[in-house]
mmCIF file of C-alpha atoms in Angstrom:
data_model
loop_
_atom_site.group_PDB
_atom_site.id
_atom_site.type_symbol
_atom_site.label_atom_id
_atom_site.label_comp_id
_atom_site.label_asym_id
_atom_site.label_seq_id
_atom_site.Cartn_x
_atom_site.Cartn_y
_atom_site.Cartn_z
ATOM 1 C CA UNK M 1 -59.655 49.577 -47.060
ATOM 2 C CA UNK M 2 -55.886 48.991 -47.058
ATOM 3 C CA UNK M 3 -55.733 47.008 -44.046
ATOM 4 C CA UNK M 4 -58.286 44.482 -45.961
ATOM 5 C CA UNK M 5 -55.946 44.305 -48.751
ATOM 6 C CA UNK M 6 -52.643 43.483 -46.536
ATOM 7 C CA UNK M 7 -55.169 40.934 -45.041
ATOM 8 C CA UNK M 8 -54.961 39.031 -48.759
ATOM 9 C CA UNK M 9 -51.756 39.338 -48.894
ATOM 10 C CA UNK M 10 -50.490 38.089 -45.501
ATOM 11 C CA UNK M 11 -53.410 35.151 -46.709
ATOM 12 C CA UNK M 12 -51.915 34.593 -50.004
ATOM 13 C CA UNK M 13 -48.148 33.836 -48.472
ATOM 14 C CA UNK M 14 -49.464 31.908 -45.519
ATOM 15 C CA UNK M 15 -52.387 29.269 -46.844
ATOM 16 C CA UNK M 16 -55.804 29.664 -48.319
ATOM 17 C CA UNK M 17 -58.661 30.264 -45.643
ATOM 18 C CA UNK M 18 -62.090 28.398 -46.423
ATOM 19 C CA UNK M 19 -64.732 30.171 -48.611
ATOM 20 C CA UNK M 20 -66.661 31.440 -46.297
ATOM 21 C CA UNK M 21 -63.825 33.492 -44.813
ATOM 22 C CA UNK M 22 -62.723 34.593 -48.180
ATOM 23 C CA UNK M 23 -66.323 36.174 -49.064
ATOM 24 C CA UNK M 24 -66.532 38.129 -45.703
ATOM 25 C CA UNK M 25 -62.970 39.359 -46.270
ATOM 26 C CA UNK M 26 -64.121 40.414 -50.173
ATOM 27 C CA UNK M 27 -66.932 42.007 -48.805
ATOM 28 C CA UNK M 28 -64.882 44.389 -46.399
ATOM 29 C CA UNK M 29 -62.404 45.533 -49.978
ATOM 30 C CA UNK M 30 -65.320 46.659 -52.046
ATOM 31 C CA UNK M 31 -67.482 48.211 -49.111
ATOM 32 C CA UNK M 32 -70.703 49.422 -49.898
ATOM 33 C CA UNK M 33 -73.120 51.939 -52.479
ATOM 34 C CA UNK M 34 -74.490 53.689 -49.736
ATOM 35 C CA UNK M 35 -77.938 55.441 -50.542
ATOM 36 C CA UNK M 36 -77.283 55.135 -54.143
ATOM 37 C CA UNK M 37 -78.610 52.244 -55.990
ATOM 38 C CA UNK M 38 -76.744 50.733 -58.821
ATOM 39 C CA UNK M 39 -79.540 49.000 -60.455
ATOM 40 C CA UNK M 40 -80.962 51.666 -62.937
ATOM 41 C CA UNK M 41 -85.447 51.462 -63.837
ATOM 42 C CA UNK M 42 -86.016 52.484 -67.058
ATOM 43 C CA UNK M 43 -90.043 53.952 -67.156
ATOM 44 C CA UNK M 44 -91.566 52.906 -70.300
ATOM 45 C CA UNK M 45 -92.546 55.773 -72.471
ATOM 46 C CA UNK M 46 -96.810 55.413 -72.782
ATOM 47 C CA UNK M 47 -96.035 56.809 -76.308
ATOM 48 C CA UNK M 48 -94.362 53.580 -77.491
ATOM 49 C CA UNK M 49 -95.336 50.910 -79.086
ATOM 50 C CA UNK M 50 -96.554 48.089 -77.252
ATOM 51 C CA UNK M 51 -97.440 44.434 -78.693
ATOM 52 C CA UNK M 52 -98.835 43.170 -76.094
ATOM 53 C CA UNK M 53 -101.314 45.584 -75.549
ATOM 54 C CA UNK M 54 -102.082 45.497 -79.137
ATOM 55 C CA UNK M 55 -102.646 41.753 -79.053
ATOM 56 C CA UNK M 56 -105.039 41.839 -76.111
ATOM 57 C CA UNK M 57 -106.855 44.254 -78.098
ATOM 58 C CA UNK M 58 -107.425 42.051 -80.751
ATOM 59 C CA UNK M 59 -108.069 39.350 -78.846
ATOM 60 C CA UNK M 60 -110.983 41.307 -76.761
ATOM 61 C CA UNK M 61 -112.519 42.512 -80.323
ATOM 62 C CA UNK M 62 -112.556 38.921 -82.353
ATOM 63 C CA UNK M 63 -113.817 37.586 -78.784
ATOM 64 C CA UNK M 64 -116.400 39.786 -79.098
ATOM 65 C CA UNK M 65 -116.976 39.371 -82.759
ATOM 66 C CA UNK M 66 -117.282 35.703 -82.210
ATOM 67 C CA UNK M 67 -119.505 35.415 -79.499
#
């Protein structure tokens, strides 16, 4: 980790590299999650309320009433 950071620094007094360079050196600072994931699911509870579901419902019964 340090040695990534001393490379930004030697960059910053010397010149600025191309963009390309600068992503693969970000990427070596903040390293990786590993197994975990930081994206977090959140499971619907079947419990709640839920429009659409409702609204297909209806739709299904004057469908029905109609034809």
């Amino acid at each position: 980790m340090s040695e990534a950071k001393g490379m930004i620094i030697k960059m910053k007094k010397e010149t600025l590299k191309s963009d390309k360079s600068m992503v693969d050196i970000y990427k070596t600072i903040r390293g990786d999650w590993g197994e975990l994931s930081p994206v977090t699911q959140i499971v619907s509870s079947k419990k709640a309320y839920n429009r659409h579901k409702e609204n297909q419902n209806v739709r299904k019964q004057m469908q029905a009433y109609l034809f």
